[in-house]
Short mmCIF file of C-alpha atoms in Angstrom, two decimals:
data_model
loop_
_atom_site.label_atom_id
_atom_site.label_comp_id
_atom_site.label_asym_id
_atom_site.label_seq_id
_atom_site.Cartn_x
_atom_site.Cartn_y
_atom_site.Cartn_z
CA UNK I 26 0.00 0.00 0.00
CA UNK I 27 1.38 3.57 -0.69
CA UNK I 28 2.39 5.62 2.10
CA UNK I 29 -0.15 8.01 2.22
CA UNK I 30 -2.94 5.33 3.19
CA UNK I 31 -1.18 4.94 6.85
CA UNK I 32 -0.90 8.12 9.61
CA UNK I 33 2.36 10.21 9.69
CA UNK I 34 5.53 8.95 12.33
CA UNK I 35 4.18 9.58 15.79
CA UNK I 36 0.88 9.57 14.91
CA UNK I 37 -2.10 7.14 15.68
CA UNK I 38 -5.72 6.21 14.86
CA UNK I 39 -7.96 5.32 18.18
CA UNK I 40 -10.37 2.38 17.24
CA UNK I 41 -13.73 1.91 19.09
CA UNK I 42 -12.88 0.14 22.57
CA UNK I 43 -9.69 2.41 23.36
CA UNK I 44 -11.54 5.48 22.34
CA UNK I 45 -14.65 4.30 25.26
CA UNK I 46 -12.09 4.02 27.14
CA UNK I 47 -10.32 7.27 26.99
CA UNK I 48 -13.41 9.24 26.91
CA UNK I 49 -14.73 7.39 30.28
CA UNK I 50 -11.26 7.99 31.67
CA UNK I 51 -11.37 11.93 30.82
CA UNK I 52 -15.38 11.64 32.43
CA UNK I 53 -13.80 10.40 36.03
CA UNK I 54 -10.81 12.94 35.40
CA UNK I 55 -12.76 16.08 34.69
CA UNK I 56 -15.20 15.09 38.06
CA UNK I 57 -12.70 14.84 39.64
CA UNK I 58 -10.37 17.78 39.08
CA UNK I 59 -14.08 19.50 39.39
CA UNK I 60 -14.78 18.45 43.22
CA UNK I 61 -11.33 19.89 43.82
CA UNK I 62 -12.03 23.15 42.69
CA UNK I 63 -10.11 23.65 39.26
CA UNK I 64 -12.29 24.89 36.45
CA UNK I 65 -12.28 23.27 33.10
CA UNK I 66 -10.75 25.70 30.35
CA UNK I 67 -9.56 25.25 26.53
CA UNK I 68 -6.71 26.39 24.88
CA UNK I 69 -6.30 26.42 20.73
CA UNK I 70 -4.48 24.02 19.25
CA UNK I 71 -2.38 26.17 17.35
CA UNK I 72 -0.63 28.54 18.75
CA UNK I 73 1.49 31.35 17.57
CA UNK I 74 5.38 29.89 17.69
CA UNK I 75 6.76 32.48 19.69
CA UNK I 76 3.86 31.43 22.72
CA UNK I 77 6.64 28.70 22.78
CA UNK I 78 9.92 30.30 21.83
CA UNK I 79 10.67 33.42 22.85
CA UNK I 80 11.31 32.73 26.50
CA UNK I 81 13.12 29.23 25.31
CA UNK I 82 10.77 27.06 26.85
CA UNK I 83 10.47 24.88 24.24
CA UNK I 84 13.06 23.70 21.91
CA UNK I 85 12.42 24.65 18.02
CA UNK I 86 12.84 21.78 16.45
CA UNK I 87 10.35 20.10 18.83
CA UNK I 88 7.65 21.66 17.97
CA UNK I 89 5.18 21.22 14.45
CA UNK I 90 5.39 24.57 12.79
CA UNK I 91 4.24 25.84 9.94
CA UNK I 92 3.04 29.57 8.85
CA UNK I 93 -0.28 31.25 8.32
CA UNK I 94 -1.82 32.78 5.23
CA UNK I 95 0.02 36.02 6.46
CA UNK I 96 3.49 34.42 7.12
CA UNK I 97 3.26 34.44 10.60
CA UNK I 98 4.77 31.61 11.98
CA UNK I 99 2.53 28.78 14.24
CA UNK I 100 3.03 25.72 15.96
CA UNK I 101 0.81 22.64 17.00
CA UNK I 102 0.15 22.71 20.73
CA UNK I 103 3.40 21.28 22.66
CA UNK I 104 2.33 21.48 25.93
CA UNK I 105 -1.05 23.12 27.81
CA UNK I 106 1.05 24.57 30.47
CA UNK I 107 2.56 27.97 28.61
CA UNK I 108 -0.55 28.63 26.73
CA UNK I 109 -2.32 28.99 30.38
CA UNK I 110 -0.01 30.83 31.27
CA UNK I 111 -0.18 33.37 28.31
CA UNK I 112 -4.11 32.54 29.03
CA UNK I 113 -3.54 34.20 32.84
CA UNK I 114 -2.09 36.95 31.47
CA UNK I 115 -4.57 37.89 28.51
CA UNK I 116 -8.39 36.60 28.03
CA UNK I 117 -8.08 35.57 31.49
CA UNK I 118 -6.95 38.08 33.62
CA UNK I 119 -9.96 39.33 35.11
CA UNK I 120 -11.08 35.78 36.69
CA UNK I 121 -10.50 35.66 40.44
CA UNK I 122 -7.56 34.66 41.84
CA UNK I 123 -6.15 32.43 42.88
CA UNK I 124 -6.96 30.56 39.79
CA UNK I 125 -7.39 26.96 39.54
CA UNK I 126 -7.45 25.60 36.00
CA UNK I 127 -7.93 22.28 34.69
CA UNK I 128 -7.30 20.68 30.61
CA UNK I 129 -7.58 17.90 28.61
CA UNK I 130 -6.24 18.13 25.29
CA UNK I 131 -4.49 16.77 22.77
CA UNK I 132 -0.56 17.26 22.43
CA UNK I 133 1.69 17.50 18.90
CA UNK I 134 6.19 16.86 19.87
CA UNK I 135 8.48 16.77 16.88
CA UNK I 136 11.44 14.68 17.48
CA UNK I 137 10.87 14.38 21.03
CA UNK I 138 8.19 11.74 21.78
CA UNK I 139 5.59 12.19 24.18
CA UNK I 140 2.77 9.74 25.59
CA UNK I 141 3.57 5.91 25.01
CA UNK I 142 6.43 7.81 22.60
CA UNK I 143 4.18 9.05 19.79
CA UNK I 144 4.38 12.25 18.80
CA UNK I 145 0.62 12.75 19.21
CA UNK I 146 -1.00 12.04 23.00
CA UNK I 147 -3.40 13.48 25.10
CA UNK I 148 -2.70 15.10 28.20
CA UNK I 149 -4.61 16.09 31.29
CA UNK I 150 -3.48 18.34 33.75
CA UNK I 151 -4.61 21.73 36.86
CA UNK I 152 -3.13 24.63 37.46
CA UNK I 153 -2.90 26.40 40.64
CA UNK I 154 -1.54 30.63 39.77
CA UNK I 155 -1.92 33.50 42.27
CA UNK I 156 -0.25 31.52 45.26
CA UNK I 157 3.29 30.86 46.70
CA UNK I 158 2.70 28.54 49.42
CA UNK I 159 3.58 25.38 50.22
CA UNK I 160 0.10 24.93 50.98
CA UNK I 161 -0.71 25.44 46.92
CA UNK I 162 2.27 22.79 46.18
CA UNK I 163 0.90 20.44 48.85
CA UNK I 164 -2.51 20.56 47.01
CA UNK I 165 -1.13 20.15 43.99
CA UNK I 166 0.55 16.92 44.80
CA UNK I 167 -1.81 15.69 46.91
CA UNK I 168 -4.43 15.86 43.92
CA UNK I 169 -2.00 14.19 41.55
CA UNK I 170 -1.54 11.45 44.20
CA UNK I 171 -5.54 11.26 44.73
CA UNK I 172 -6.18 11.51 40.41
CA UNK I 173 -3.46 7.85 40.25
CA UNK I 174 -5.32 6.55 42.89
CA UNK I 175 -9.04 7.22 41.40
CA UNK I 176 -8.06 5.59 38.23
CA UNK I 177 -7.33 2.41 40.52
CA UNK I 178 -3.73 2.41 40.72
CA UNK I 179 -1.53 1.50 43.64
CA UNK I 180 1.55 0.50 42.75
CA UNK I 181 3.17 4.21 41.79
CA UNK I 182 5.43 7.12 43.28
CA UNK I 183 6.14 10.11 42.72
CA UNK I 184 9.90 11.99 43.17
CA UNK I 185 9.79 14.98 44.76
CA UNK I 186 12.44 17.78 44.60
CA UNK I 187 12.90 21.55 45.62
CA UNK I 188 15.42 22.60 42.61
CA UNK I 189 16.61 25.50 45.23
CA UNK I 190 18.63 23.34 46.86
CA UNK I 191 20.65 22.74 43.81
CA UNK I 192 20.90 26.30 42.72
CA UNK I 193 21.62 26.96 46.34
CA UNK I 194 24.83 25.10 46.02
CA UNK I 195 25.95 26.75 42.49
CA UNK I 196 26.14 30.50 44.08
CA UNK I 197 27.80 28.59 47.30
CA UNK I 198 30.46 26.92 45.38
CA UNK I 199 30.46 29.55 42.29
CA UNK I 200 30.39 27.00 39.93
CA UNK I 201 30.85 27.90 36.22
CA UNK I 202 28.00 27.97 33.51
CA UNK I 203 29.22 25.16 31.75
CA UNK I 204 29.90 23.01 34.91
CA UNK I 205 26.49 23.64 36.77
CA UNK I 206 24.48 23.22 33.42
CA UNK I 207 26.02 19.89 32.95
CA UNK I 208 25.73 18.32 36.87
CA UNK I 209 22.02 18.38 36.85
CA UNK I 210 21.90 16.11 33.34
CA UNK I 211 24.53 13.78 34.77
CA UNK I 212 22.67 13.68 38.63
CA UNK I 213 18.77 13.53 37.04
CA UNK I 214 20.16 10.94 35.03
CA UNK I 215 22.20 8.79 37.72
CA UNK I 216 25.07 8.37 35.53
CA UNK I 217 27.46 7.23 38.39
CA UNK I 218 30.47 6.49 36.53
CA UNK I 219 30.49 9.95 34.34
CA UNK I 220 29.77 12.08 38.02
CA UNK I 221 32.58 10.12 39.69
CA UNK I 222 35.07 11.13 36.47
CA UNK I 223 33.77 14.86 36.33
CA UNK I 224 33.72 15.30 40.34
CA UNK I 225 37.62 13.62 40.55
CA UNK I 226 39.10 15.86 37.15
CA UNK I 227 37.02 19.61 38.45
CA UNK I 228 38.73 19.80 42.00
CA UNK I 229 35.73 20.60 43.94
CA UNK I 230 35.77 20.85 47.27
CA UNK I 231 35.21 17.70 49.35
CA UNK I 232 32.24 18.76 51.08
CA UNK I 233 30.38 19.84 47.89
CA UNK I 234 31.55 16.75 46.01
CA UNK I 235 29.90 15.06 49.48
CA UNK I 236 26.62 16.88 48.90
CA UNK I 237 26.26 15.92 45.01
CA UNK I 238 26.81 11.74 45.90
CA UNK I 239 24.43 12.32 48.15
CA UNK I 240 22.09 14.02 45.68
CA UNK I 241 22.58 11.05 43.47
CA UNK I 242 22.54 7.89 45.62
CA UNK I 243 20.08 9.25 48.48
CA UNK I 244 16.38 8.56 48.55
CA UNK I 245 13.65 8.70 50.70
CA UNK I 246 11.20 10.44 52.74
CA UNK I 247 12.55 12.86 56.22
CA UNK I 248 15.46 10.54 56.77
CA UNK I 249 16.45 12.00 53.54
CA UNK I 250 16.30 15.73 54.77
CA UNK I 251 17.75 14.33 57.87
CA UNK I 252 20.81 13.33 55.95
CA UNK I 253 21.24 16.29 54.09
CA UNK I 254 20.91 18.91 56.32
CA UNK I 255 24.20 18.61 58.51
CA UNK I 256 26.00 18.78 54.89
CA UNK I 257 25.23 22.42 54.46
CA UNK I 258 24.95 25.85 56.37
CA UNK I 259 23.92 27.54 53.06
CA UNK I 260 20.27 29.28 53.97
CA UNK I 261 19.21 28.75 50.61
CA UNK I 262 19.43 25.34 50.93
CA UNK I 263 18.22 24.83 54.13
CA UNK I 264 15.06 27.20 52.73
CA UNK I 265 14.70 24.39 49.95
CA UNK I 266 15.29 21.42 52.45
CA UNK I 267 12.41 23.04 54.39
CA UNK I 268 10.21 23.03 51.54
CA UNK I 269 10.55 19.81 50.85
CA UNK I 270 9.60 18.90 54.82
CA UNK I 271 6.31 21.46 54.40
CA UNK I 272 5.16 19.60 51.31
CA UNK I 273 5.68 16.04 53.13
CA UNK I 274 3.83 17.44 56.07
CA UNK I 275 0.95 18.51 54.41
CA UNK I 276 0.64 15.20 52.93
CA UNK I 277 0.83 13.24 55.86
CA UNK I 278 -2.01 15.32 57.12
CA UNK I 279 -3.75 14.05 53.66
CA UNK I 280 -2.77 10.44 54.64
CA UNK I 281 -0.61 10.54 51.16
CA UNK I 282 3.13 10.41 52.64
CA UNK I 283 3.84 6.80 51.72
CA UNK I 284 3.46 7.36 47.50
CA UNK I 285 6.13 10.38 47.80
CA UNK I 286 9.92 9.83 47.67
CA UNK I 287 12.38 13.16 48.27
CA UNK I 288 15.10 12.66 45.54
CA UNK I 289 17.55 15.52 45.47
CA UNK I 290 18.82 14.51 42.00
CA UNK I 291 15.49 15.42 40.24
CA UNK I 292 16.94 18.03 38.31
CA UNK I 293 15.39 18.64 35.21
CA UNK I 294 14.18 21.85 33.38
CA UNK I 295 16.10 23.75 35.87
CA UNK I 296 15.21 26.51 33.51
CA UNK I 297 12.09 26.48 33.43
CA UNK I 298 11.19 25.46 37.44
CA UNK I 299 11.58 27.69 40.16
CA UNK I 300 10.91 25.59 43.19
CA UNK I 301 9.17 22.26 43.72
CA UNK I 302 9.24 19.45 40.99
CA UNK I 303 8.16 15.75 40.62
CA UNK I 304 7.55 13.18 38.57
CA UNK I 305 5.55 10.06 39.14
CA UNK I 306 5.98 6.48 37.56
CA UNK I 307 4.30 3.51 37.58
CA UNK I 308 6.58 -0.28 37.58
CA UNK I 309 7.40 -1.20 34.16
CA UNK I 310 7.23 2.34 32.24
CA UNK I 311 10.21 4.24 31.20
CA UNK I 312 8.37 6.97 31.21
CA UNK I 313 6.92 9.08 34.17
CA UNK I 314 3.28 9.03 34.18
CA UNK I 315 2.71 12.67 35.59
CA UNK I 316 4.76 15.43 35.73
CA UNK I 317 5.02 18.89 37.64
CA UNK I 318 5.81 21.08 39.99
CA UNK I 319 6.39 25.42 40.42
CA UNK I 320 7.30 27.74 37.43
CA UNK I 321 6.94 31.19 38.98
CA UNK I 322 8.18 33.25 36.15
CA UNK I 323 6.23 31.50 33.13
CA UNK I 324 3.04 33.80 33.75
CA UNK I 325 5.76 37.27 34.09
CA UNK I 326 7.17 36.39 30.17
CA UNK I 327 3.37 36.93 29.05
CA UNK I 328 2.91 40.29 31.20
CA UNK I 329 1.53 39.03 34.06
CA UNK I 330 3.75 38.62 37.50
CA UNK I 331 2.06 35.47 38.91
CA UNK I 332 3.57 32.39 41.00
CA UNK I 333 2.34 29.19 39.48
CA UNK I 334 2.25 24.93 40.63
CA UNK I 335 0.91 22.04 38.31
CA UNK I 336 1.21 18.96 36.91
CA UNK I 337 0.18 17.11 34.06
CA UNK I 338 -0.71 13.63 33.10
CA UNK I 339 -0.02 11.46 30.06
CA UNK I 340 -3.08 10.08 29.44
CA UNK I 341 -1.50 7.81 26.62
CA UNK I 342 0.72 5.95 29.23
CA UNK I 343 -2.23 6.06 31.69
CA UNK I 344 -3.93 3.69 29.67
CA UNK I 345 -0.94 1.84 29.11
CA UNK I 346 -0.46 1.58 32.84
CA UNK I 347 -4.80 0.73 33.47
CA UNK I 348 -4.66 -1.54 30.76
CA UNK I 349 -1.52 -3.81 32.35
CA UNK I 350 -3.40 -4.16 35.56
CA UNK I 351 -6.78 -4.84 34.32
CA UNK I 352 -8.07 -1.62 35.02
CA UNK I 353 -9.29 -0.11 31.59
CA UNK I 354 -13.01 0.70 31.03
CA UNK I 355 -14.94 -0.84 28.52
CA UNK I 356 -18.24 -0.66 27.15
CA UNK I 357 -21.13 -2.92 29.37
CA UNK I 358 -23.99 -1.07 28.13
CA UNK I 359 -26.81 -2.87 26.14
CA UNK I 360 -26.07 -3.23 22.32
CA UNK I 361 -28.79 -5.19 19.85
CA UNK I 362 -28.62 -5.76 16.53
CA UNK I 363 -32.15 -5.74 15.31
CA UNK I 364 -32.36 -8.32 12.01
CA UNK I 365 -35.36 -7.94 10.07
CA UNK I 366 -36.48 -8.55 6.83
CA UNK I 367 -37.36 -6.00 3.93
CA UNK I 368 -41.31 -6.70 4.48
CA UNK I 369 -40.38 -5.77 8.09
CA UNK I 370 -38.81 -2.65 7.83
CA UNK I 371 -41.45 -0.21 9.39
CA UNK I 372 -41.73 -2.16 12.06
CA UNK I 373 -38.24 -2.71 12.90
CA UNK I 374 -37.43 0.86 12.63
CA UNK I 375 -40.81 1.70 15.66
CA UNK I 376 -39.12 -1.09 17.49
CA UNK I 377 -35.49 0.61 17.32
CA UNK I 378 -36.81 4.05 18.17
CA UNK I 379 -38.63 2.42 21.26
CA UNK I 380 -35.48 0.63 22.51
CA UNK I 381 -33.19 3.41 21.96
CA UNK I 382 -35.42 5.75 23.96
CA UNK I 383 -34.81 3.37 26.82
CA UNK I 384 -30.94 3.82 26.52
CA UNK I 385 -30.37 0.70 24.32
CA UNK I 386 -27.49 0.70 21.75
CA UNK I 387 -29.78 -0.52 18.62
CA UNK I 388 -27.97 -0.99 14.82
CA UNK I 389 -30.25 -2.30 12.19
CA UNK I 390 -29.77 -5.15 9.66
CA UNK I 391 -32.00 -5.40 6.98
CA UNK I 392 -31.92 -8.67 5.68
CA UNK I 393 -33.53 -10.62 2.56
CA UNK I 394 -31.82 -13.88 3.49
CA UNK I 395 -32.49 -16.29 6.35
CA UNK I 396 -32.25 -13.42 9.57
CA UNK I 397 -30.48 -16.18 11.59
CA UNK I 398 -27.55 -16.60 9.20
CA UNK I 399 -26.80 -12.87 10.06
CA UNK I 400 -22.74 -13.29 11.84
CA UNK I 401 -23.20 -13.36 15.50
CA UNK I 402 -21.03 -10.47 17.14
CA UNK I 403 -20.02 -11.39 21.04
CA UNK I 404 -21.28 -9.18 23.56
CA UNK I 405 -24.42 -8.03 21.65
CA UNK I 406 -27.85 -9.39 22.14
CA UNK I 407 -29.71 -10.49 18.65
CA UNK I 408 -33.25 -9.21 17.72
CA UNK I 409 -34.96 -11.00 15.08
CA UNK I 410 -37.98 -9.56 13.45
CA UNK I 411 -39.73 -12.12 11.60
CA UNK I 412 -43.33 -10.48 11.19
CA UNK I 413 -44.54 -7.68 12.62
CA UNK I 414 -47.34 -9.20 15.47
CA UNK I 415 -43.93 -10.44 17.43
CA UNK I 416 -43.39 -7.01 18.31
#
């Protein structure tokens, strides 16, 4: 078959049960995300390029771009997350603060795979803008916790980091650009063997070179912060390191603790996140499931000075994950197939109309042949219509 008869790289048609299912999984998601307070909105899927670009917060050759009929240039949605932000700052800037937002939506990444690693997934996600507290990161989490468990899963945690503690130790130690741009991608990755090699040939000092093993090799939940502490007399840190014990206290009040993990080598988009980030994964995925934490300066690069927590979730590799343990929805609602023959076709039609009205599924087959040699389809009750005083 020629090419153009299948979808493009990254792409993906939905047949009939996985679509159910997605649609009854974005039902329970929007309830839910409702009953918490955040407020469904809906952002284009095209945006201008520069929503994406001119603050660097998205890579150009990741996204789909392509011009409009005035040469402007646009881009398929990457992400949900700027375009609320340039959302907070424009059509939405009279709504009350603080502002709790909510999406689902459908995602486009260009050489740089998203959900289940096509380049095409759907994403659900809240946003919490107008607070700073750890209260508004402790929410945050705890509903990204609460929206895993909902779905039915368990078996997941979620890495949490404050990435202040980490640029805490870069003004300490006045590391150089190149140096403290390339620790966090060596640390979030747990490449041991490449650390050891760059730690031994930079002559740090011992008690930084401490700090970063640490980073790497240590997780946990207070014994963690326990750990650390001693390590450091920098206030910045210590500020983080507090963080990090507000957020775990607030969700030990929520009965959530045991799902969260403090791991000080979560250290990516340092860019882009100003305080608290996590990531949560499931056994068995490479990829994390959800995603988040506090960007307080993405709102400020669209006008509008406002601190900012969220997360999102790949609702591509939620599936994945619902689907491994048994836990994807499918269809049990009544289906019939009404078979009838031609002389039978008023009739059959009066008898569909009544069934539908009571909620039945109801597809016709008109049929000039024996009715009962129609194929049987499992799952689906069988109407035959053979004259019209049977109905």
């Amino acid at each position: 078959m020629e090419w153009k008869y299948f979808t493009a790289e990254g792409m993906r048609d939905h047949l009939p049960a996985d679509t159910y299912a997605r649609r009854q999984t974005e039902i329970r998601l929007r309830e839910l995300f409702w009953t918490w307070g955040y407020a469904e909105v809906e952002t284009p899927e095209i945006e201008f390029a520069d929503v994406y670009l001119h603050e660097r917060f998205v890579k150009q050759e990741a996204l789909y771009k392509f011009s409009d009929p005035q040469g402007r240039l646009l881009a398929l949605r990457y992400d949900n997350t700027v375009p609320l932000a340039r959302l907070a700052a424009t059509s939405g800037r009279n709504l009350s603060l603080p502002l709790r937002l909510s999406y689902i939506g459908t995602m486009f990444r260009a050489n740089e795979p998203g959900g289940a690693r096509n380049h095409q997934f759907e994403q659900a996600g809240v946003e919490f803008m107008g607070l700073s507290d750890l209260a508004a990161d402790g929410e945050v989490l705890a509903l990204a916790i609460t929206t895993l468990q909902e779905m039915g899963l368990r078996d997941f945690q979620i890495s949490l980091n404050q990435t202040g503690f980490y640029k805490a130790l870069v003004d300490e130690f006045q590391l150089d650009e190149n140096l403290a741009g390339t620790l966090p991608k060596i640390i979030d990755g747990k490449e041991f063997v490449l650390l050891d090699s760059i730690l031994s040939s930079a002559n740090l000092p011992s008690r930084l070179t401490s700090i970063l093993e640490t980073m790497m090799e240590t997780t946990g939940s207070y014994e963690v912060l326990a750990a650390v502490r001693p390590l450091t007399e920098n206030q910045e840190a210590l500020s983080a390191l507090a963080d990090l014990q507000g957020i775990l206290d607030y969700l030990k009040a929520a009965g959530l603790e045991e799902y969260v993990s403090i791991d000080l080598g979560l250290l990516k988009n340092l860019s882009y996140y100003t305080g608290t980030i996590f990531r949560g994964y499931v056994p068995g995925a490479g990829q994390p499931l959800l995603s988040g934490g506090r960007y307080d300066k993405l709102c400020a690069a669209f006008g509008r000075d406002l601190p900012a927590t969220g997360f999102s979730l790949d609702l591509d590799l939620l599936s994945l994950s619902l689907k491994a343990a048994g836990l994807l929805p499918s269809d049990a609602r009544n289906s019939e197939v009404l078979v009838y023959s031609p002389a039978q076709r008023a009739a059959a039609l009066r008898e569909a109309a009544r069934r539908r009205e009571n909620g039945t599924q109801v597809r016709l087959v008109e049929s000039s042949s024996d009715p009962l040699t129609h194929e049987a389809e499992e799952g689906v009750t069988y109407v035959y219509i053979a004259e019209e005083k049977n109905i």
